């Protein structure tokens, strides 16, 4: 009794004027279901992960149970399935509860906590290497509420894996598993050991304001890819403040990123750099959302000069580029636009424009100046295709000009942990990626088709704009490099077909039996690579992991 009273007194401010906010996982399957459920409302959809209290006022439907129970979206009719088992007793009921809900569940006046296992136990076969592959990931996720204002989540997994040959090559060269962490070699040929850790604490003092601190990822955009800020790289520490007033939503984000290019000297560790981001979106009329994005990246230290965190970039309002100019610094600044238009309740068009650098004066006489760095995206989502519930089609095109996201000082490039903070293919490419997916009760099927043409860098001095880790100083004919175009260099074509079939066992954590079939080719003047890959296993689908690279 005394302990409960003490906890109540300590956290009494947290309990006042409660505005609970569930923070959804960054998961494309879940995001699609949320957008479909709210397709009749014009809401802010470009900031992810979603907050449940961002939808509560906008959702005009009577069923709002998904706001704090996302599993209700993963299985259409999930509540009916649950009610059908209510009369079961004994061992059958015990097994059902553990398969469909949480391993540990605590529901007290002040603290609500759910803990469930996270795993990926898969066995596969890769025809290119002619060998078996495997994933042996095991861990947990704990999430809950402290009062009704604070939401917490922590996820950790310890992983071992042996990948298809094309992914093994990427991990070997970058020393990271895509979107996860750094690796160390296993004794098993082509095997790696690595771990994943993320955690957030979210505080909503009112319906207008949310603040998050954590070690995780963020995403800005309405597409499968984001050319502004994506969840492609490994988790990073960040502080995010979201203000929602009327039709406006304003996000301030500060983050610390890791540069692995200089290695990790003993006692020092990897080099650090920082990022500051503004994103302002507004709802226009009943069918449109428009957002303005800006970011700046700067190093913790250059040579012997220590900068640390630049306090000027804490300003939540002023334009970063003006601060950069006032400091006389070479920091890497980016500007962008994000837009979405609802043609009907079931069809959405979305687009992005990113400008990394632009020099109009030196572009008037000759085309293809290297400093004209930009990227564009155009896509379409079609919900409930031809009136079939939970049948979805999505297609988008992405084009990124050479040298975009790179910088004169490589530590200031738009990357973290040897991966792009935007598109996983880096720069100097055209890509088309499309999906057709269908959900029926506990079954989910998705087909992906990807077609990409990339201009690969060649030789020691052949910086054609694909590798965003290279310095601008290595560009041929720098600083008077003209005639650049998308796809220059060693033109490489990637064609990727992938079919995924899931049967959901536990909707609480999206734990499922998953079968994956993949056919991938990568061809250029030097390489003809063919991958046929099949895998099956038990997997907890909580996060996006982009292996279509």
Short mmCIF file of C-alpha atoms in Angstrom, two decimals:
data_model
loop_
_atom_site.label_atom_id
_atom_site.label_comp_id
_atom_site.label_asym_id
_atom_site.label_seq_id
_atom_site.Cartn_x
_atom_site.Cartn_y
_atom_site.Cartn_z
CA UNK A 1 0.00 0.00 0.00
CA UNK A 2 2.79 2.40 0.92
CA UNK A 3 4.75 1.53 -2.24
CA UNK A 4 1.72 2.21 -4.43
CA UNK A 5 1.13 5.54 -2.69
CA UNK A 6 4.79 6.51 -3.15
CA UNK A 7 4.70 5.68 -6.87
CA UNK A 8 1.49 7.67 -7.25
CA UNK A 9 3.04 10.75 -5.61
CA UNK A 10 6.21 10.53 -7.72
CA UNK A 11 4.37 10.20 -10.99
CA UNK A 12 1.33 12.34 -10.13
CA UNK A 13 2.20 14.99 -12.79
CA UNK A 14 2.28 12.24 -15.40
CA UNK A 15 -1.27 11.16 -14.58
CA UNK A 16 -2.88 14.58 -15.03
CA UNK A 17 -4.79 15.40 -18.22
CA UNK A 18 -3.96 12.06 -19.73
CA UNK A 19 -3.30 11.76 -23.46
CA UNK A 20 -2.02 8.24 -24.04
CA UNK A 21 -0.20 7.67 -27.32
CA UNK A 22 0.77 4.27 -28.66
CA UNK A 23 3.87 4.47 -30.90
CA UNK A 24 3.48 2.04 -33.78
CA UNK A 25 6.39 0.07 -35.12
CA UNK A 26 8.00 1.14 -38.38
CA UNK A 27 6.41 -1.62 -40.40
CA UNK A 28 5.11 -1.20 -43.93
CA UNK A 29 2.41 -3.88 -43.53
CA UNK A 30 0.99 -2.16 -40.45
CA UNK A 31 1.24 1.33 -41.96
CA UNK A 32 -0.74 0.17 -44.98
CA UNK A 33 -3.52 -1.18 -42.77
CA UNK A 34 -3.64 2.06 -40.76
CA UNK A 35 -3.91 4.20 -43.89
CA UNK A 36 -6.61 1.92 -45.27
CA UNK A 37 -8.59 2.08 -42.01
CA UNK A 38 -8.43 5.89 -42.05
CA UNK A 39 -8.70 6.37 -45.80
CA UNK A 40 -11.84 8.49 -45.46
CA UNK A 41 -9.99 11.11 -43.39
CA UNK A 42 -7.40 13.66 -44.38
CA UNK A 43 -4.72 13.08 -41.76
CA UNK A 44 -0.96 13.54 -41.53
CA UNK A 45 0.51 10.34 -42.95
CA UNK A 46 4.07 11.39 -43.77
CA UNK A 47 5.61 11.26 -40.27
CA UNK A 48 6.44 7.76 -39.07
CA UNK A 49 6.33 5.94 -36.73
CA UNK A 50 2.70 6.91 -36.23
CA UNK A 51 1.30 8.07 -32.91
CA UNK A 52 -2.14 6.74 -32.00
CA UNK A 53 -3.37 10.09 -30.63
CA UNK A 54 -2.69 11.63 -34.06
CA UNK A 55 -5.67 9.67 -35.37
CA UNK A 56 -8.18 9.68 -32.52
CA UNK A 57 -9.80 13.00 -33.47
CA UNK A 58 -9.58 12.38 -37.21
CA UNK A 59 -11.04 8.89 -37.16
CA UNK A 60 -14.77 9.20 -37.75
CA UNK A 61 -15.40 5.46 -37.67
CA UNK A 62 -16.93 3.84 -34.64
CA UNK A 63 -14.16 1.25 -34.31
CA UNK A 64 -11.17 2.94 -32.69
CA UNK A 65 -9.88 -0.19 -30.93
CA UNK A 66 -6.87 -0.32 -33.25
CA UNK A 67 -5.45 2.91 -31.77
CA UNK A 68 -3.86 1.08 -28.86
CA UNK A 69 -4.29 -2.47 -30.19
CA UNK A 70 -2.66 -2.67 -33.65
CA UNK A 71 -3.24 -6.43 -33.77
CA UNK A 72 -6.90 -5.64 -34.53
CA UNK A 73 -5.75 -4.41 -37.93
CA UNK A 74 -3.39 -7.28 -38.73
CA UNK A 75 -6.22 -9.82 -38.69
CA UNK A 76 -9.55 -8.66 -40.15
CA UNK A 77 -12.21 -9.92 -37.78
CA UNK A 78 -9.68 -10.57 -35.03
CA UNK A 79 -12.20 -9.68 -32.29
CA UNK A 80 -14.65 -12.24 -33.65
CA UNK A 81 -11.92 -14.88 -33.68
CA UNK A 82 -11.13 -14.03 -30.05
CA UNK A 83 -14.76 -14.24 -28.96
CA UNK A 84 -15.14 -17.67 -30.54
CA UNK A 85 -12.62 -19.07 -28.09
CA UNK A 86 -14.05 -17.49 -24.94
CA UNK A 87 -15.92 -20.63 -23.94
CA UNK A 88 -12.81 -22.83 -24.16
CA UNK A 89 -11.19 -23.86 -20.90
CA UNK A 90 -8.09 -25.55 -19.59
CA UNK A 91 -5.03 -26.29 -21.71
CA UNK A 92 -6.68 -25.23 -24.98
CA UNK A 93 -7.44 -21.75 -23.63
CA UNK A 94 -3.93 -21.46 -22.12
CA UNK A 95 -2.26 -22.30 -25.45
CA UNK A 96 -4.56 -19.91 -27.33
CA UNK A 97 -3.82 -17.00 -24.99
CA UNK A 98 -0.07 -17.49 -25.29
CA UNK A 99 -0.15 -17.80 -29.07
CA UNK A 100 -2.38 -14.78 -29.62
CA UNK A 101 -1.46 -12.33 -26.89
CA UNK A 102 1.55 -11.45 -24.72
CA UNK A 103 3.94 -13.70 -22.86
CA UNK A 104 3.89 -11.33 -19.85
CA UNK A 105 1.00 -8.97 -19.20
CA UNK A 106 0.72 -6.48 -16.33
CA UNK A 107 -2.25 -4.14 -16.02
CA UNK A 108 -2.16 -1.96 -12.90
CA UNK A 109 -3.54 1.51 -12.19
CA UNK A 110 -0.25 3.25 -12.96
CA UNK A 111 1.78 0.75 -14.95
CA UNK A 112 0.68 -1.34 -17.91
CA UNK A 113 3.30 -3.64 -19.41
CA UNK A 114 3.42 -6.22 -22.18
CA UNK A 115 6.44 -8.41 -22.90
CA UNK A 116 6.68 -10.80 -25.83
CA UNK A 117 9.43 -12.75 -27.60
CA UNK A 118 11.01 -11.54 -30.84
CA UNK A 119 12.52 -14.17 -33.09
CA UNK A 120 13.53 -15.04 -36.62
CA UNK A 121 14.25 -18.74 -37.07
CA UNK A 122 14.64 -19.33 -40.78
CA UNK A 123 16.30 -21.85 -43.06
CA UNK A 124 16.91 -21.11 -46.72
CA UNK A 125 18.78 -22.13 -49.86
CA UNK A 126 20.68 -19.87 -52.27
CA UNK A 127 21.35 -21.21 -55.75
CA UNK A 128 24.11 -18.69 -56.50
CA UNK A 129 26.37 -19.94 -53.72
CA UNK A 130 24.82 -23.43 -53.74
CA UNK A 131 24.58 -23.43 -49.96
CA UNK A 132 22.07 -23.31 -47.13
CA UNK A 133 21.34 -20.02 -45.37
CA UNK A 134 19.93 -19.42 -41.91
CA UNK A 135 18.75 -16.81 -39.42
CA UNK A 136 18.85 -17.47 -35.70
CA UNK A 137 17.51 -14.31 -34.04
CA UNK A 138 16.12 -14.36 -30.51
CA UNK A 139 15.16 -11.61 -28.13
CA UNK A 140 12.28 -9.72 -26.61
CA UNK A 141 10.16 -6.59 -26.85
CA UNK A 142 8.75 -4.87 -23.76
CA UNK A 143 6.29 -2.04 -24.12
CA UNK A 144 3.82 -0.30 -21.89
CA UNK A 145 2.43 2.83 -20.29
CA UNK A 146 3.48 4.76 -17.22
CA UNK A 147 0.28 6.49 -16.27
CA UNK A 148 -1.54 7.68 -19.36
CA UNK A 149 1.00 10.11 -20.74
CA UNK A 150 4.18 8.09 -21.04
CA UNK A 151 4.74 5.22 -23.43
CA UNK A 152 7.91 3.12 -23.36
CA UNK A 153 9.30 0.40 -25.58
CA UNK A 154 12.53 -1.58 -25.59
CA UNK A 155 13.54 -4.24 -28.09
CA UNK A 156 16.65 -6.39 -28.13
CA UNK A 157 17.72 -9.38 -30.21
CA UNK A 158 20.91 -11.40 -30.47
CA UNK A 159 21.38 -12.65 -34.02
CA UNK A 160 23.35 -15.07 -36.13
CA UNK A 161 22.91 -15.38 -39.86
CA UNK A 162 24.22 -16.72 -43.11
CA UNK A 163 22.82 -14.80 -46.08
CA UNK A 164 22.32 -15.25 -49.82
CA UNK A 165 25.49 -14.42 -51.72
CA UNK A 166 24.46 -10.93 -52.87
CA UNK A 167 23.62 -9.91 -49.28
CA UNK A 168 26.76 -11.57 -47.95
CA UNK A 169 28.79 -9.43 -50.35
CA UNK A 170 27.09 -6.28 -49.07
CA UNK A 171 27.67 -7.22 -45.42
CA UNK A 172 31.29 -8.15 -46.10
CA UNK A 173 32.01 -4.82 -47.82
CA UNK A 174 30.07 -2.56 -45.44
CA UNK A 175 30.57 -4.53 -42.20
CA UNK A 176 26.89 -4.01 -41.33
CA UNK A 177 23.70 -6.01 -41.73
CA UNK A 178 21.18 -3.79 -43.59
CA UNK A 179 19.28 -1.69 -41.07
CA UNK A 180 20.55 -3.61 -38.04
CA UNK A 181 24.13 -3.18 -36.77
CA UNK A 182 27.79 -3.96 -37.24
CA UNK A 183 28.90 -7.59 -37.47
CA UNK A 184 31.65 -10.00 -36.59
CA UNK A 185 32.47 -13.18 -38.47
CA UNK A 186 31.33 -16.60 -37.34
CA UNK A 187 33.45 -19.67 -37.84
CA UNK A 188 30.72 -20.87 -40.19
CA UNK A 189 31.55 -19.90 -43.77
CA UNK A 190 29.71 -16.71 -44.75
CA UNK A 191 28.16 -16.48 -41.27
CA UNK A 192 27.89 -13.34 -39.14
CA UNK A 193 27.06 -12.53 -35.54
CA UNK A 194 25.30 -9.25 -34.73
CA UNK A 195 22.70 -7.71 -32.45
CA UNK A 196 19.81 -5.27 -32.62
CA UNK A 197 18.72 -2.84 -29.92
CA UNK A 198 16.15 -0.07 -29.92
CA UNK A 199 14.31 1.82 -27.21
CA UNK A 200 12.07 4.88 -26.97
CA UNK A 201 10.25 6.84 -24.32
CA UNK A 202 7.33 8.94 -25.53
CA UNK A 203 5.68 11.67 -23.47
CA UNK A 204 2.44 13.43 -24.50
CA UNK A 205 1.68 16.24 -22.03
CA UNK A 206 -1.28 17.36 -24.15
CA UNK A 207 -3.09 16.57 -27.38
CA UNK A 208 -0.95 19.18 -29.14
CA UNK A 209 2.53 18.04 -28.19
CA UNK A 210 4.62 14.86 -28.07
CA UNK A 211 8.28 14.41 -27.23
CA UNK A 212 10.29 11.26 -27.85
CA UNK A 213 13.77 10.29 -26.79
CA UNK A 214 15.31 7.06 -27.86
CA UNK A 215 17.61 4.90 -29.91
CA UNK A 216 15.59 3.99 -32.98
CA UNK A 217 14.67 5.10 -36.54
CA UNK A 218 12.43 7.68 -38.20
CA UNK A 219 10.77 7.99 -41.60
CA UNK A 220 9.43 10.97 -43.54
CA UNK A 221 7.27 10.30 -46.56
CA UNK A 222 4.30 8.38 -47.93
CA UNK A 223 6.16 5.90 -50.09
CA UNK A 224 7.95 2.60 -49.73
CA UNK A 225 11.21 4.52 -50.04
CA UNK A 226 11.97 7.96 -48.66
CA UNK A 227 14.37 10.36 -50.36
CA UNK A 228 14.23 12.70 -47.34
CA UNK A 229 14.76 10.51 -44.26
CA UNK A 230 14.16 6.76 -44.17
CA UNK A 231 14.54 3.80 -41.82
CA UNK A 232 17.20 2.22 -44.02
CA UNK A 233 20.15 2.65 -41.65
CA UNK A 234 20.72 1.16 -38.19
CA UNK A 235 19.03 2.72 -35.12
CA UNK A 236 20.57 5.92 -33.75
CA UNK A 237 20.00 8.13 -30.66
CA UNK A 238 17.56 10.98 -31.24
CA UNK A 239 15.30 13.56 -29.64
CA UNK A 240 12.06 14.38 -31.48
CA UNK A 241 9.37 16.94 -30.71
CA UNK A 242 6.06 16.87 -32.59
CA UNK A 243 3.60 19.77 -32.39
CA UNK A 244 0.11 19.35 -33.87
CA UNK A 245 -2.20 22.34 -34.03
CA UNK A 246 -5.21 22.37 -36.32
CA UNK A 247 -4.14 21.44 -39.83
CA UNK A 248 -0.43 21.84 -39.07
CA UNK A 249 2.09 19.33 -37.78
CA UNK A 250 5.64 20.42 -37.03
CA UNK A 251 8.52 18.08 -36.22
CA UNK A 252 11.92 18.95 -34.75
CA UNK A 253 14.42 16.11 -34.75
CA UNK A 254 18.00 16.01 -33.51
CA UNK A 255 20.11 12.88 -33.91
CA UNK A 256 23.59 11.49 -33.51
CA UNK A 257 24.93 9.36 -36.36
CA UNK A 258 27.98 7.13 -36.70
CA UNK A 259 30.66 7.24 -39.37
CA UNK A 260 32.59 3.98 -39.77
CA UNK A 261 34.88 5.12 -42.57
CA UNK A 262 37.77 6.03 -40.28
CA UNK A 263 37.61 2.76 -38.36
CA UNK A 264 37.44 2.70 -34.57
CA UNK A 265 40.78 3.63 -32.98
CA UNK A 266 41.32 1.98 -29.61
CA UNK A 267 39.74 4.00 -26.82
CA UNK A 268 38.01 6.38 -29.23
CA UNK A 269 35.44 4.39 -31.15
CA UNK A 270 33.80 5.32 -34.43
CA UNK A 271 33.56 8.95 -35.46
CA UNK A 272 30.34 10.75 -34.60
CA UNK A 273 28.31 13.31 -36.48
CA UNK A 274 25.05 15.07 -35.81
CA UNK A 275 21.90 15.85 -37.71
CA UNK A 276 19.18 18.43 -37.16
CA UNK A 277 15.85 18.25 -39.02
CA UNK A 278 12.73 20.38 -39.45
CA UNK A 279 9.58 19.09 -41.10
CA UNK A 280 6.38 21.15 -41.38
CA UNK A 281 3.31 19.56 -42.96
CA UNK A 282 -0.13 21.02 -43.50
CA UNK A 283 -3.45 19.57 -44.59
CA UNK A 284 -4.89 21.46 -47.56
CA UNK A 285 -8.61 21.02 -48.06
CA UNK A 286 -9.99 17.52 -47.61
CA UNK A 287 -7.64 15.57 -49.82
CA UNK A 288 -4.12 16.98 -49.76
CA UNK A 289 -1.06 17.11 -47.50
CA UNK A 290 2.06 19.17 -48.24
CA UNK A 291 5.27 19.10 -46.22
CA UNK A 292 8.50 21.14 -46.22
CA UNK A 293 11.73 19.46 -45.08
CA UNK A 294 15.18 20.70 -44.18
CA UNK A 295 18.21 19.02 -42.63
CA UNK A 296 21.82 19.72 -41.81
CA UNK A 297 24.64 17.26 -41.05
CA UNK A 298 27.85 18.27 -39.28
CA UNK A 299 30.80 16.35 -37.80
CA UNK A 300 31.70 15.99 -34.17
CA UNK A 301 35.33 16.56 -35.08
CA UNK A 302 37.39 17.30 -38.21
CA UNK A 303 41.07 16.41 -37.89
CA UNK A 304 42.12 17.99 -34.59
CA UNK A 305 39.27 20.52 -34.46
CA UNK A 306 36.51 19.49 -32.07
CA UNK A 307 33.04 20.95 -32.67
CA UNK A 308 30.69 18.79 -30.68
CA UNK A 309 26.98 19.48 -30.83
CA UNK A 310 26.34 22.87 -32.48
CA UNK A 311 23.97 24.75 -30.16
CA UNK A 312 22.87 27.07 -32.99
CA UNK A 313 21.04 24.13 -34.57
CA UNK A 314 18.84 23.75 -31.50
CA UNK A 315 16.71 26.64 -32.77
CA UNK A 316 13.38 24.98 -33.61
CA UNK A 317 12.19 27.64 -36.07
CA UNK A 318 14.95 29.31 -38.09
CA UNK A 319 16.18 27.92 -41.42
CA UNK A 320 19.27 25.77 -41.00
CA UNK A 321 20.89 27.03 -44.18
CA UNK A 322 20.96 30.59 -42.83
CA UNK A 323 22.65 29.38 -39.64
CA UNK A 324 25.17 27.40 -41.67
CA UNK A 325 25.96 30.47 -43.78
CA UNK A 326 26.29 32.64 -40.66
CA UNK A 327 28.73 30.18 -39.11
CA UNK A 328 30.82 30.11 -42.27
CA UNK A 329 30.76 26.32 -42.03
CA UNK A 330 30.87 23.65 -44.76
CA UNK A 331 28.03 21.67 -43.15
CA UNK A 332 25.87 19.55 -45.42
CA UNK A 333 22.38 21.04 -45.72
CA UNK A 334 19.41 19.59 -47.62
CA UNK A 335 15.94 20.87 -48.53
CA UNK A 336 12.90 18.91 -49.63
CA UNK A 337 9.17 18.73 -50.32
CA UNK A 338 6.71 15.92 -49.65
CA UNK A 339 3.19 15.82 -51.06
CA UNK A 340 0.15 13.56 -51.04
CA UNK A 341 -3.16 13.85 -52.91
CA UNK A 342 -6.22 11.67 -52.30
CA UNK A 343 -7.99 11.24 -55.62
CA UNK A 344 -10.63 9.02 -54.02
CA UNK A 345 -10.90 7.25 -50.70
CA UNK A 346 -9.05 4.34 -52.27
CA UNK A 347 -6.38 6.05 -54.42
CA UNK A 348 -3.49 8.23 -53.27
CA UNK A 349 -0.76 9.90 -55.28
CA UNK A 350 2.42 10.88 -53.44
CA UNK A 351 5.67 12.58 -54.38
CA UNK A 352 8.96 13.88 -53.01
CA UNK A 353 11.62 16.33 -54.14
CA UNK A 354 15.01 16.62 -52.46
CA UNK A 355 17.63 19.28 -53.22
CA UNK A 356 21.04 18.54 -51.78
CA UNK A 357 22.90 21.24 -53.70
CA UNK A 358 22.14 23.52 -56.62
CA UNK A 359 24.17 26.10 -58.51
CA UNK A 360 21.97 27.89 -61.02
CA UNK A 361 24.66 30.35 -62.10
CA UNK A 362 27.06 27.67 -63.29
CA UNK A 363 24.30 25.62 -64.93
CA UNK A 364 23.07 28.14 -67.48
CA UNK A 365 25.68 27.50 -70.17
CA UNK A 366 26.37 23.77 -69.76
CA UNK A 367 24.25 20.87 -68.60
CA UNK A 368 24.99 18.26 -65.98
CA UNK A 369 26.97 20.35 -63.48
CA UNK A 370 28.04 18.10 -60.62
CA UNK A 371 26.69 20.43 -57.91
CA UNK A 372 23.13 20.07 -59.17
CA UNK A 373 22.27 17.28 -56.75
CA UNK A 374 18.62 16.35 -56.38
CA UNK A 375 16.21 13.43 -56.18
CA UNK A 376 12.55 12.91 -57.12
CA UNK A 377 9.86 10.36 -56.28
CA UNK A 378 6.39 9.71 -57.68
CA UNK A 379 4.08 6.95 -56.50
CA UNK A 380 0.51 5.65 -56.28
CA UNK A 381 -1.32 3.60 -53.64
CA UNK A 382 -4.57 1.82 -54.45
CA UNK A 383 -6.49 0.48 -51.44
CA UNK A 384 -9.13 -2.27 -51.72
CA UNK A 385 -8.44 -2.79 -55.42
CA UNK A 386 -11.64 -3.19 -57.46
CA UNK A 387 -13.62 -3.21 -54.23
CA UNK A 388 -11.85 -6.26 -52.79
CA UNK A 389 -11.18 -5.61 -49.07
CA UNK A 390 -7.50 -5.67 -48.05
CA UNK A 391 -6.22 -6.05 -51.61
CA UNK A 392 -3.55 -3.40 -52.17
CA UNK A 393 -1.45 -2.18 -55.06
CA UNK A 394 1.43 0.27 -54.79
CA UNK A 395 3.93 1.46 -57.35
CA UNK A 396 6.57 4.18 -57.24
CA UNK A 397 9.48 5.55 -59.23
CA UNK A 398 12.62 7.01 -57.66
CA UNK A 399 15.38 8.90 -59.44
CA UNK A 400 18.50 10.23 -57.72
CA UNK A 401 21.09 12.31 -59.59
CA UNK A 402 24.84 11.58 -59.33
CA UNK A 403 26.69 12.75 -56.20
CA UNK A 404 23.47 13.45 -54.25
CA UNK A 405 23.87 12.86 -50.49
CA UNK A 406 27.69 12.93 -50.82
CA UNK A 407 29.88 15.81 -49.63
CA UNK A 408 33.36 17.28 -49.94
CA UNK A 409 34.10 16.00 -46.45
CA UNK A 410 33.02 12.32 -46.44
CA UNK A 411 32.15 12.42 -42.73
CA UNK A 412 29.38 14.90 -43.59
CA UNK A 413 27.66 12.64 -46.11
CA UNK A 414 24.02 11.65 -45.54
CA UNK A 415 24.78 8.29 -43.95
CA UNK A 416 25.05 6.42 -40.66
CA UNK A 417 26.69 3.06 -39.95
CA UNK A 418 27.81 2.73 -43.58
CA UNK A 419 24.26 3.05 -44.93
CA UNK A 420 22.32 5.85 -46.55
CA UNK A 421 19.86 7.80 -44.41
CA UNK A 422 17.63 7.97 -47.48
CA UNK A 423 17.50 5.40 -50.32
CA UNK A 424 19.50 2.14 -49.89
CA UNK A 425 20.83 2.35 -53.46
CA UNK A 426 22.73 5.56 -52.68
CA UNK A 427 22.75 7.85 -55.74
CA UNK A 428 23.00 7.86 -59.55
CA UNK A 429 20.11 5.51 -60.28
CA UNK A 430 16.56 5.07 -61.56
CA UNK A 431 14.29 2.66 -59.74
CA UNK A 432 10.77 1.35 -60.15
CA UNK A 433 9.31 -0.76 -57.34
CA UNK A 434 5.78 -2.17 -57.16
CA UNK A 435 3.76 -4.31 -54.74
CA UNK A 436 0.57 -6.33 -54.88
CA UNK A 437 -0.57 -7.61 -51.47
CA UNK A 438 -3.63 -9.27 -50.01
CA UNK A 439 -4.69 -10.00 -46.44
CA UNK A 440 -7.40 -12.56 -45.54
CA UNK A 441 -7.91 -13.38 -41.87
CA UNK A 442 -4.54 -14.79 -40.73
CA UNK A 443 -3.10 -15.13 -44.24
CA UNK A 444 -0.99 -12.48 -45.96
CA UNK A 445 0.59 -12.60 -49.43
CA UNK A 446 2.78 -10.00 -51.14
CA UNK A 447 4.53 -9.88 -54.51
CA UNK A 448 7.26 -7.30 -55.13
CA UNK A 449 8.78 -6.32 -58.47
CA UNK A 450 11.83 -4.07 -58.57
CA UNK A 451 13.63 -2.72 -61.62
CA UNK A 452 16.65 -0.47 -61.13
CA UNK A 453 19.41 0.93 -63.33
CA UNK A 454 22.46 2.14 -61.43
CA UNK A 455 25.62 3.86 -62.63
CA UNK A 456 28.33 1.99 -60.71
CA UNK A 457 31.67 3.64 -59.97
CA UNK A 458 34.68 1.98 -61.62
CA UNK A 459 38.40 1.98 -60.97
CA UNK A 460 40.38 3.90 -58.38
CA UNK A 461 39.49 7.38 -59.68
CA UNK A 462 36.16 6.53 -61.31
CA UNK A 463 33.79 8.51 -59.09
CA UNK A 464 30.65 8.58 -61.23
CA UNK A 465 28.31 9.54 -58.40
CA UNK A 466 26.94 6.24 -57.05
CA UNK A 467 29.12 5.79 -53.97
CA UNK A 468 27.98 8.54 -51.60
CA UNK A 469 30.92 7.83 -49.28
CA UNK A 470 33.40 9.31 -51.76
CA UNK A 471 34.52 12.93 -51.50
CA UNK A 472 33.39 15.45 -54.09
CA UNK A 473 37.07 16.24 -54.54
CA UNK A 474 37.45 12.87 -56.30
CA UNK A 475 34.93 13.80 -59.03
CA UNK A 476 36.60 13.84 -62.48
CA UNK A 477 37.41 17.42 -63.59
CA UNK A 478 36.45 18.81 -60.18
CA UNK A 479 35.40 21.60 -59.67
CA UNK A 480 34.43 22.03 -63.34
CA UNK A 481 32.63 18.73 -63.84
CA UNK A 482 29.86 19.02 -66.46
CA UNK A 483 27.92 16.57 -68.61
CA UNK A 484 26.88 14.34 -65.71
CA UNK A 485 23.69 12.28 -66.07
CA UNK A 486 21.77 9.61 -64.19
CA UNK A 487 23.19 6.15 -64.93
CA UNK A 488 26.67 7.30 -65.95
CA UNK A 489 29.51 4.92 -65.18
CA UNK A 490 29.16 1.16 -65.44
CA UNK A 491 25.43 0.80 -66.12
CA UNK A 492 24.06 -1.98 -63.90
CA UNK A 493 20.55 -3.42 -64.07
CA UNK A 494 18.85 -5.07 -61.10
CA UNK A 495 15.63 -7.03 -61.65
CA UNK A 496 14.13 -8.46 -58.49
CA UNK A 497 11.00 -10.60 -58.05
CA UNK A 498 10.00 -11.56 -54.51
CA UNK A 499 6.98 -13.44 -53.18
CA UNK A 500 6.20 -13.52 -49.46
CA UNK A 501 3.53 -15.73 -47.89
CA UNK A 502 2.69 -15.35 -44.17
CA UNK A 503 0.40 -17.09 -41.74
CA UNK A 504 0.03 -15.00 -38.58
CA UNK A 505 0.26 -17.01 -35.36
CA UNK A 506 0.36 -14.13 -32.88
CA UNK A 507 -1.12 -10.80 -34.06
CA UNK A 508 0.20 -8.97 -30.97
CA UNK A 509 3.76 -9.09 -32.27
CA UNK A 510 3.06 -10.15 -35.87
CA UNK A 511 4.73 -13.52 -35.28
CA UNK A 512 4.14 -15.69 -38.30
CA UNK A 513 5.18 -18.61 -40.40
CA UNK A 514 6.83 -17.08 -43.47
CA UNK A 515 7.74 -18.49 -46.85
CA UNK A 516 9.90 -16.33 -49.15
CA UNK A 517 10.72 -16.94 -52.82
CA UNK A 518 13.13 -14.61 -54.61
CA UNK A 519 14.49 -14.38 -58.15
CA UNK A 520 17.09 -11.64 -58.65
CA UNK A 521 19.48 -10.71 -61.45
CA UNK A 522 22.24 -8.08 -61.45
CA UNK A 523 23.96 -7.47 -64.77
CA UNK A 524 26.56 -5.07 -66.15
CA UNK A 525 29.58 -5.24 -68.44
CA UNK A 526 31.61 -7.05 -65.78
CA UNK A 527 29.11 -9.12 -63.77
CA UNK A 528 26.17 -11.40 -64.55
CA UNK A 529 24.69 -12.41 -61.21
CA UNK A 530 21.69 -14.71 -60.81
CA UNK A 531 20.09 -15.44 -57.44
CA UNK A 532 17.28 -17.88 -56.77
CA UNK A 533 16.49 -17.96 -53.08
CA UNK A 534 13.91 -19.78 -50.96
CA UNK A 535 13.45 -19.66 -47.19
CA UNK A 536 10.91 -20.74 -44.60
CA UNK A 537 10.69 -20.17 -40.88
CA UNK A 538 9.13 -18.48 -37.86
CA UNK A 539 9.53 -14.72 -37.87
CA UNK A 540 8.43 -11.74 -35.81
CA UNK A 541 7.67 -8.98 -38.33
CA UNK A 542 8.06 -5.77 -36.34
CA UNK A 543 10.48 -3.69 -38.41
CA UNK A 544 11.27 -3.00 -42.03
CA UNK A 545 14.51 -4.47 -43.34
CA UNK A 546 15.42 -3.61 -46.92
CA UNK A 547 17.12 -6.50 -48.70
CA UNK A 548 16.06 -5.33 -52.19
CA UNK A 549 19.40 -3.64 -52.86
#
